[in-house]
Coordinates of C-alpha atoms and ligand atoms in Angstrom, one line a residue:
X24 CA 0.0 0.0 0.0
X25 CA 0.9 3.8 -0.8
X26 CA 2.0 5.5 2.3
X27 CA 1.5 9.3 2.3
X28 CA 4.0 10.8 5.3
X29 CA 3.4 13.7 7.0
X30 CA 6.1 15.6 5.2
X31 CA 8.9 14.6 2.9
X32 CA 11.7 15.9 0.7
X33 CA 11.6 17.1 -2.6
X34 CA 14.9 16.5 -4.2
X35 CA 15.7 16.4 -8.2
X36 CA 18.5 15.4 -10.6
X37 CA 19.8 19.1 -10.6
X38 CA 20.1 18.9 -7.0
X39 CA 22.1 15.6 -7.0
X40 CA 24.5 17.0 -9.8
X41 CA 25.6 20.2 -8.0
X42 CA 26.0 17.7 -4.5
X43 CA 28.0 15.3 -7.0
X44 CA 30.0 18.6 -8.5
X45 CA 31.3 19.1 -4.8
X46 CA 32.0 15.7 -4.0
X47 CA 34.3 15.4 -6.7
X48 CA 36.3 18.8 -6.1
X49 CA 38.9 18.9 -3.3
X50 CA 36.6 20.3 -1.0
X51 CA 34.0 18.7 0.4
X52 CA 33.7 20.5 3.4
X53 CA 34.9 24.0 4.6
X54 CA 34.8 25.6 0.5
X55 CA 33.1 28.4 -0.7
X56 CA 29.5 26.5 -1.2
X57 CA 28.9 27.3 2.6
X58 CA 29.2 31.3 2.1
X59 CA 27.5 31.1 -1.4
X60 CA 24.4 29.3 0.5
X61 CA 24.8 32.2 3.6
X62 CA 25.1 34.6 1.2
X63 CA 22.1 33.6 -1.0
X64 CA 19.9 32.9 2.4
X65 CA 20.6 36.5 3.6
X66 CA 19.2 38.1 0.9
X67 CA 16.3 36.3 0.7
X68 CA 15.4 37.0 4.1
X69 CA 16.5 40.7 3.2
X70 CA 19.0 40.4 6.5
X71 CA 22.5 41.2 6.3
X72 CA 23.9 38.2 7.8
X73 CA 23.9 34.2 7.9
X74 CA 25.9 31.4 9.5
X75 CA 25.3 28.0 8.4
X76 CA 25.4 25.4 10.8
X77 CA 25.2 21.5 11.0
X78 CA 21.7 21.6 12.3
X79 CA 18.3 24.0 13.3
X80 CA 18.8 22.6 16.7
X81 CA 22.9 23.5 16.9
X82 CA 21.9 26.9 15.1
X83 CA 19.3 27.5 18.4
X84 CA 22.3 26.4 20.8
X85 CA 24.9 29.6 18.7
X86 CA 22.1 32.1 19.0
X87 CA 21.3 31.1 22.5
X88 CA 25.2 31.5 23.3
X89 CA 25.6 34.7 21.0
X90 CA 22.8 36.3 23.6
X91 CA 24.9 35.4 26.0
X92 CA 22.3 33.2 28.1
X93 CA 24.0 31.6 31.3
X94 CA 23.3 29.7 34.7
X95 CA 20.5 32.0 36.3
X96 CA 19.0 33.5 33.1
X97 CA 15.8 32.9 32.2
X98 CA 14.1 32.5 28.5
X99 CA 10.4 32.7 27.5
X100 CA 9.2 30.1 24.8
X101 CA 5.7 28.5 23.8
X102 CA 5.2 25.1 24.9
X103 CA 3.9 24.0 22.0
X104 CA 7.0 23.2 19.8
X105 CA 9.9 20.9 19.2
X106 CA 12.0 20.2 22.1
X107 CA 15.2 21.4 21.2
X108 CA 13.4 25.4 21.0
X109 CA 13.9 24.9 25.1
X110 CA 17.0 22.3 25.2
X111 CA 19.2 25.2 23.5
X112 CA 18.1 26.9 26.5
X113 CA 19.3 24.6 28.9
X114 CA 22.2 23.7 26.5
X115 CA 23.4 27.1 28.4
X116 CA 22.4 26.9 31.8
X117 CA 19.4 29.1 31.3
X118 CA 15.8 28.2 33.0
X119 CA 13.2 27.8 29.9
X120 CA 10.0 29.7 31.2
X121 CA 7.0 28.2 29.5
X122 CA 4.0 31.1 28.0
X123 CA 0.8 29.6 26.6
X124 CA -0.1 30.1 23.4
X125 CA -3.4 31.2 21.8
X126 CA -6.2 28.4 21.2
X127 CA -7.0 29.4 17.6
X128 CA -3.3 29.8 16.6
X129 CA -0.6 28.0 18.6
X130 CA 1.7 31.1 18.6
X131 CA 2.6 32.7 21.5
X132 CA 0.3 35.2 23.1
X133 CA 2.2 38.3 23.8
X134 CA -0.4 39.7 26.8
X135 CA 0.9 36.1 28.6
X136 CA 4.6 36.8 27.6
X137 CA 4.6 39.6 29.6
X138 CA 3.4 38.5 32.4
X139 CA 6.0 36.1 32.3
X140 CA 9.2 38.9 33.0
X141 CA 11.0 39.0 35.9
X142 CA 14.7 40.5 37.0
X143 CA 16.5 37.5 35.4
X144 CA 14.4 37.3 31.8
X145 CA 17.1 37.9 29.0
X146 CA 15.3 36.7 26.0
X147 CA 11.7 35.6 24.0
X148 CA 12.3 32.6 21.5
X149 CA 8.9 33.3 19.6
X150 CA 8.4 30.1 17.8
X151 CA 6.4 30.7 14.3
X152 CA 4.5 27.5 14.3
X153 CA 2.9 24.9 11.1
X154 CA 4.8 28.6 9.6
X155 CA 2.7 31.3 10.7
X156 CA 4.9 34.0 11.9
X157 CA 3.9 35.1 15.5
X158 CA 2.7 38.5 16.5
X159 CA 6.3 40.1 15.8
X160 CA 4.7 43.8 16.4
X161 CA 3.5 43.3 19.8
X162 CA 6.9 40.9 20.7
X163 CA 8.9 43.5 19.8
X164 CA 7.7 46.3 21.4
X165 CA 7.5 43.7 24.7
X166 CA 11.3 43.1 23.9
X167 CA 12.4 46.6 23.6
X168 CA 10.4 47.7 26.7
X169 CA 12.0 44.9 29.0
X170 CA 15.5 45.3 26.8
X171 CA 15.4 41.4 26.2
X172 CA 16.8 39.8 22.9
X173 CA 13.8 38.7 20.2
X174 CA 15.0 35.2 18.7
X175 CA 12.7 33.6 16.2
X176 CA 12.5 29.7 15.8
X177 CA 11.5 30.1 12.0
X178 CA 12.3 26.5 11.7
X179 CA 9.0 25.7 10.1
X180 CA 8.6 29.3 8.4
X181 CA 11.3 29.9 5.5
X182 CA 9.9 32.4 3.1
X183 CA 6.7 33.3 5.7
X184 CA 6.1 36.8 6.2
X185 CA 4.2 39.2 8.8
X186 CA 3.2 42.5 7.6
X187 CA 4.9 42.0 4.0
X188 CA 8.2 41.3 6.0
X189 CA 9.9 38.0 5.3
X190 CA 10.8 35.3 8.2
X191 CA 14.5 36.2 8.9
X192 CA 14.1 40.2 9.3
X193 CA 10.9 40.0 12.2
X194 CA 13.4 39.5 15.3
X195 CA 17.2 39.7 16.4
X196 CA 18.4 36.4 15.4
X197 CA 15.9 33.8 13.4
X198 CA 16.6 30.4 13.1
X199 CA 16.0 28.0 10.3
X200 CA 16.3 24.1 9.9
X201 CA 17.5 22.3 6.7
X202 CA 16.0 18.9 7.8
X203 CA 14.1 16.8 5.2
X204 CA 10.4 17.7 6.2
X205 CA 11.3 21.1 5.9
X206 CA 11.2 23.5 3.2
X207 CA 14.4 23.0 1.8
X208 CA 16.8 20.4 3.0
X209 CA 20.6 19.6 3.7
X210 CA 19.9 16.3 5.1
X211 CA 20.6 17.7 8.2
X212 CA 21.8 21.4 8.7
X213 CA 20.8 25.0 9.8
X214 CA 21.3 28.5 9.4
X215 CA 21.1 31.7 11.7
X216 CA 20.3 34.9 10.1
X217 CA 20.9 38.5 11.8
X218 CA 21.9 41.9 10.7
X219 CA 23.7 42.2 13.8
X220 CA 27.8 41.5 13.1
X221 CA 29.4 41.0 16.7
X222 CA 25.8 37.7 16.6
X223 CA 28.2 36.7 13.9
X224 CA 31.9 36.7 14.6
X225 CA 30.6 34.8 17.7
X226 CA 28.5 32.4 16.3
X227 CA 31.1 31.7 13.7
X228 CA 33.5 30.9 16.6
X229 CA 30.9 28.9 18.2
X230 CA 30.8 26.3 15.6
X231 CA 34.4 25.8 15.1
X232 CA 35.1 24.6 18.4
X233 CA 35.7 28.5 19.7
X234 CA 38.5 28.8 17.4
X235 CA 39.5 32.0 16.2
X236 CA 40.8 32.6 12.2
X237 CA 42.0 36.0 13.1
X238 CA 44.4 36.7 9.5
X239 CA 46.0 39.5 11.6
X240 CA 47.2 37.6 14.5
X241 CA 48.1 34.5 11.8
X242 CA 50.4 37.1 9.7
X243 CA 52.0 38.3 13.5
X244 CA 52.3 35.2 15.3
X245 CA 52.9 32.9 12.1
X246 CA 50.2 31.2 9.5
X247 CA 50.3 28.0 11.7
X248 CA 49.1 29.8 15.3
X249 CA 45.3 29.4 16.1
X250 CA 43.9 30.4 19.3
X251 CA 40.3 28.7 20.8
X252 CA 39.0 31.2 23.1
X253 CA 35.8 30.2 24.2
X254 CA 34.4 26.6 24.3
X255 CA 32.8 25.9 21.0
X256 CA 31.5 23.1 19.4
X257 CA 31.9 21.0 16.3
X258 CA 29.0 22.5 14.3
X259 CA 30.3 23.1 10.6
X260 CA 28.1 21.5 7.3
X261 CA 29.4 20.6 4.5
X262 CA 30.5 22.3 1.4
X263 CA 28.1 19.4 -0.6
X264 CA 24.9 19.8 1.7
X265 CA 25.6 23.4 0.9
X266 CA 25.4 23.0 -2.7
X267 CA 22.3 20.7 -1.8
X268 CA 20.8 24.0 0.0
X269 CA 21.9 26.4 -2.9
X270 CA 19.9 24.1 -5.6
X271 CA 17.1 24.0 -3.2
X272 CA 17.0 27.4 -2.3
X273 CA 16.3 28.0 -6.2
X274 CA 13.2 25.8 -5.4
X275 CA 11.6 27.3 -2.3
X276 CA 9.2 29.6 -4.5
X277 CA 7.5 26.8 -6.3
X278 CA 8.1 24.7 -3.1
X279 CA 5.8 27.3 -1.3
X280 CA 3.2 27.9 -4.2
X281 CA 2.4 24.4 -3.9
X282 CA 2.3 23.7 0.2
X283 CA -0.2 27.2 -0.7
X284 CA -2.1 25.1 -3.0
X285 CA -2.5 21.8 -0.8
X286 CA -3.5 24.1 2.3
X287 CA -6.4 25.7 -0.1
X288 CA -8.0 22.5 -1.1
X289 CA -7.7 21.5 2.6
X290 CA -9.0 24.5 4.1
X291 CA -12.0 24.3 1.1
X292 CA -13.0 21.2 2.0
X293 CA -13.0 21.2 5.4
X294 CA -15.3 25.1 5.9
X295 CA -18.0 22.3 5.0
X296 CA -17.2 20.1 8.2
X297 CA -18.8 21.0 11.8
X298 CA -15.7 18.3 13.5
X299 CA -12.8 19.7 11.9
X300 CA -11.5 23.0 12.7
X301 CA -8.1 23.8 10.5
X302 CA -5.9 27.0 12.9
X303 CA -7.0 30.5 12.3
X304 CA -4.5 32.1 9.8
X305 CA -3.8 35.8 10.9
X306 CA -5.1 38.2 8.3
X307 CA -1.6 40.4 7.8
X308 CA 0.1 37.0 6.6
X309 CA 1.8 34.8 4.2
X310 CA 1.8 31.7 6.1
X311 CA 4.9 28.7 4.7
X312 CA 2.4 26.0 5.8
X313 CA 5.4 23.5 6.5
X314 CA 2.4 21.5 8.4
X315 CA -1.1 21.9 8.3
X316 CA -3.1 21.3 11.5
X317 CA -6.5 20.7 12.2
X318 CA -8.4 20.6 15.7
X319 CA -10.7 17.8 16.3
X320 CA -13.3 17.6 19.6
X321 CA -12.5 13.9 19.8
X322 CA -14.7 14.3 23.4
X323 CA -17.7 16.1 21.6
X324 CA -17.8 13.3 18.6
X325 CA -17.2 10.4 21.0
X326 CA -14.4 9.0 19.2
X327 CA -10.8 8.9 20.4
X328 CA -7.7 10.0 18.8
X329 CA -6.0 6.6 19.2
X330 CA -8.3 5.2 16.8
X331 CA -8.9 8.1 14.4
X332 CA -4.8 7.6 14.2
X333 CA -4.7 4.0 13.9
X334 CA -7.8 4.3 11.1
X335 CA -5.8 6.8 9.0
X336 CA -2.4 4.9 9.0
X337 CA -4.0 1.7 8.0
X338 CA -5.5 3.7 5.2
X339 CA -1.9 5.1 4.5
X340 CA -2.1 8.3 5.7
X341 CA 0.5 9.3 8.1
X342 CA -0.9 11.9 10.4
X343 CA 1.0 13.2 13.2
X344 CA 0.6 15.2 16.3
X345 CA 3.1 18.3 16.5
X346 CA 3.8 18.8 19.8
X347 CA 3.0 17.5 23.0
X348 CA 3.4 20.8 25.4
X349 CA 7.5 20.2 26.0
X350 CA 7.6 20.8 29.5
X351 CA 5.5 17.3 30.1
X352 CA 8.4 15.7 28.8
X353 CA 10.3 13.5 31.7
X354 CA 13.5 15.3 31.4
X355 CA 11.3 18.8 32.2
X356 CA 9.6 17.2 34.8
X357 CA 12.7 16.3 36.8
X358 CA 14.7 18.7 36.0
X359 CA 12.4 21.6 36.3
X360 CA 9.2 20.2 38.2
X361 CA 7.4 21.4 35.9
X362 CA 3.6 19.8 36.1
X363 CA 0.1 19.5 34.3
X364 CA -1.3 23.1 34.3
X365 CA 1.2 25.4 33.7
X366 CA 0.1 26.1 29.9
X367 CA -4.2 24.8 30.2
X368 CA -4.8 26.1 26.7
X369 CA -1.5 24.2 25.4
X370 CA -2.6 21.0 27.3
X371 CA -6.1 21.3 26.1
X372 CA -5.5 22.2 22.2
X373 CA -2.9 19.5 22.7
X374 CA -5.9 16.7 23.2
X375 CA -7.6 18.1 19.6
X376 CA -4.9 18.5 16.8
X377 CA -3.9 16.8 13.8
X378 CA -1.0 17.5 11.4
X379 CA -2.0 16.1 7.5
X380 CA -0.1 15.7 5.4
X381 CA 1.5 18.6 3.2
X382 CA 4.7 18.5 1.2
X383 CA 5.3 19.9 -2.4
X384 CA 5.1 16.4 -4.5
X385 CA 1.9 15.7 -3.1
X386 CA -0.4 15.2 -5.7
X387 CA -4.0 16.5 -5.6
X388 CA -5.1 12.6 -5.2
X389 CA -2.8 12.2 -2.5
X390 CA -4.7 15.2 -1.1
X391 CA -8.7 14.3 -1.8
X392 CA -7.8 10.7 -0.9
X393 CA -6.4 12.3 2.9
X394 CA -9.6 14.5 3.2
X395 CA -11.9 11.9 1.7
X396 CA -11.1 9.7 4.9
X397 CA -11.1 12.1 7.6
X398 CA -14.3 12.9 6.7
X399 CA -15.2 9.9 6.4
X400 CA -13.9 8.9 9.7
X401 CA -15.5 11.6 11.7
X402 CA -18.7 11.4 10.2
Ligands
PLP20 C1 12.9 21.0 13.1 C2 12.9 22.0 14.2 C3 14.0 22.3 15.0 C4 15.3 21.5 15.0 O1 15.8 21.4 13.8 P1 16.9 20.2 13.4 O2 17.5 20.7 12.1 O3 16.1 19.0 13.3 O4 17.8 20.2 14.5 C5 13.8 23.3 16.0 N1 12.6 23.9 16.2 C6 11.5 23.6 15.5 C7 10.3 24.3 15.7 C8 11.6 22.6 14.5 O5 10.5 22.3 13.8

């Protein structure tokens, strides 16, 4: 049987021959396809600034350390995400503070972020969810009041945009993630984009293990001294998942058009159900749709989402749930105590949604077949 995933990759022959190009040139990794792909990324997001990483979650853990977050600090974030939007949190030291998010959106709600400052708040990692950028108006002027550092976990939101302004320019540092379900993929891999230069040198450091490539000091001290000055990591990609992102990148406006398309027919047909809700899309804008959601009262129609899940896969649709609220996790739960009712609307809009399916070489059967059996399944 045909199994429809959740999300999956779109990758072509042109693709494979400019990964192919690199793997046969003498540089496979540290070459001039990662700053081409930085480069071409910046300027999409109109930013001045990118720094490609080996993964959205390490590209979390640089901005988190470019911010300067520490033992003590504390950062806002939704519950309702992927873990690893807190982890880089506590990557640092820093004590995630969980702020619900609203029922007909998932984003964060700003009036609940700011209720959530104290003394020892440093930062708000707005998180743009199913790629919807977040209320970036009202964040910021909460950020700038309370002097705290905006970061944006765009990892679902390449190419979004709030207010006419693209995902990359809404906050101080913005995050994206190259994994397969996303828009555009590296395999694995991530980028941070900023127009803020001293976010770079550090984050650049940060990835190489906190070794500096000062020329200056090289040309004093010899070509052969380097210095680590701060504990970094081992974060680079590649030079060939860099050409991989490059021939993607070319992509992402088609890729877009056609998640657009899928979240039309999805949206059409489901106005005409009273058991499916789809989230409210905010009217000023251009939501990425890297997953679509839809709320279903399982208590209300008496059926339970066990079996509504079960129903689908054996029909060969993959549905999925994104997230549960991450502070129920184990690890949050001993390490933080943190307990059922800290987020009530995240708990309860946890109980109701649905991701379908949605990637760009989904055909429009693939898409009637999905809707034809949740409807038919919640009839
Ligand atoms: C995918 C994702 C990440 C992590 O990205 P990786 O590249 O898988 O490390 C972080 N935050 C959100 C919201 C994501 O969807």
């Amino acid at each position: 049987m045909k199994i429809i995933p959740y999300g999956k990759q779109c990758i072509d022959n042109l693709d494979i021959a400019e990964v192919i190009k690199v793997l046969k040139s003498d540089w496979i990794t540290q070459g001039s396809k990662i700053s081409e792909f930085e480069a071409a990324l910046a300027k999409y997001c109109g930013v001045k600034h990118a720094v490609a990483v080996s993964s959205g979650t390490a590209a979390l853990h640089a901005a988190m350390n470019a911010i300067g977050i520490s033992p003590g600090d504390e950062v806002i974030v939704p519950p309702i995400t992927f873990a690893a939007s807190a982890n880089c949190i506590v990557y640092q030291g820093g004590t995630p503070v969980f702020s619900d998010v609203e029922s007909s959106t998932l984003l964060l709600d700003p009036k609940k972020v700011e209720s959530k400052i104290t003394q020892n708040t440093k930062a708000i990692i707005a998180v743009d969810y199913a790629g919807q950028p977040c209320d970036y108006g009202s964040l910021r002027r909460i950020a700038s009041k309370h002097s705290l550092a905006l970061v944006s976990d765009a990892c679902h939101a390449l190419g979004a945009k709030y207010k006419g302004q693209r995902s990359g320019s809404l906050a101080d540092l913005t995050i994206f993630s190259f994994h397969p379900v996303k828009h555009i993929t590296t395999g694995e891999g991530g980028m941070i984009v900023t127009d803020n230069m001293d976010y770079v040198d550090c984050m650049r450091i940060f990835r190489n293990h906190g070794i500096t490539a000062d020329t200056h000091q090289r040309k004093k001290q010899g070509s052969w001294v380097y210095e680590m000055v701060n504990l970094g990591y081992n974060y680079r990609i590649t030079d060939f998942q860099s050409a991989l992102g490059n021939s993607q990148l070319q992509k992402l406006p088609q890729f877009l058009q056609r998640r657009r398309a899928i979240a039309r027919k999805y949206d059409k047909a489901f106005t005409l159900s009273s058991k499916i809700t789809p989230l409210i899309v905010n009217a000023n804008v251009f939501h990425a749709y890297h997953l679509y959601v839809v709320k279903i009262d399982f208590k209300v129609l008496g059926i339970d989402k066990a079996s509504l899940f079960t129903s689908l896969q054996e029909k060969g649709v993959a549905v999925n749930v994104h997230y549960m609220p991450v502070y129920l996790h184990p690890f949050y739960r001993n390490k933080f105590n943190s307990k059922l009712g800290l987020c009530p609307i995240a708990e309860a809009v946890y109980e109701q949604i649905i991701s379908l399916p949605i990637f760009p070489n989904m055909t429009d059967e693939d898409v009637n077949y999905v809707i034809e059996n949740v409807l038919n399944l919640v009839k």
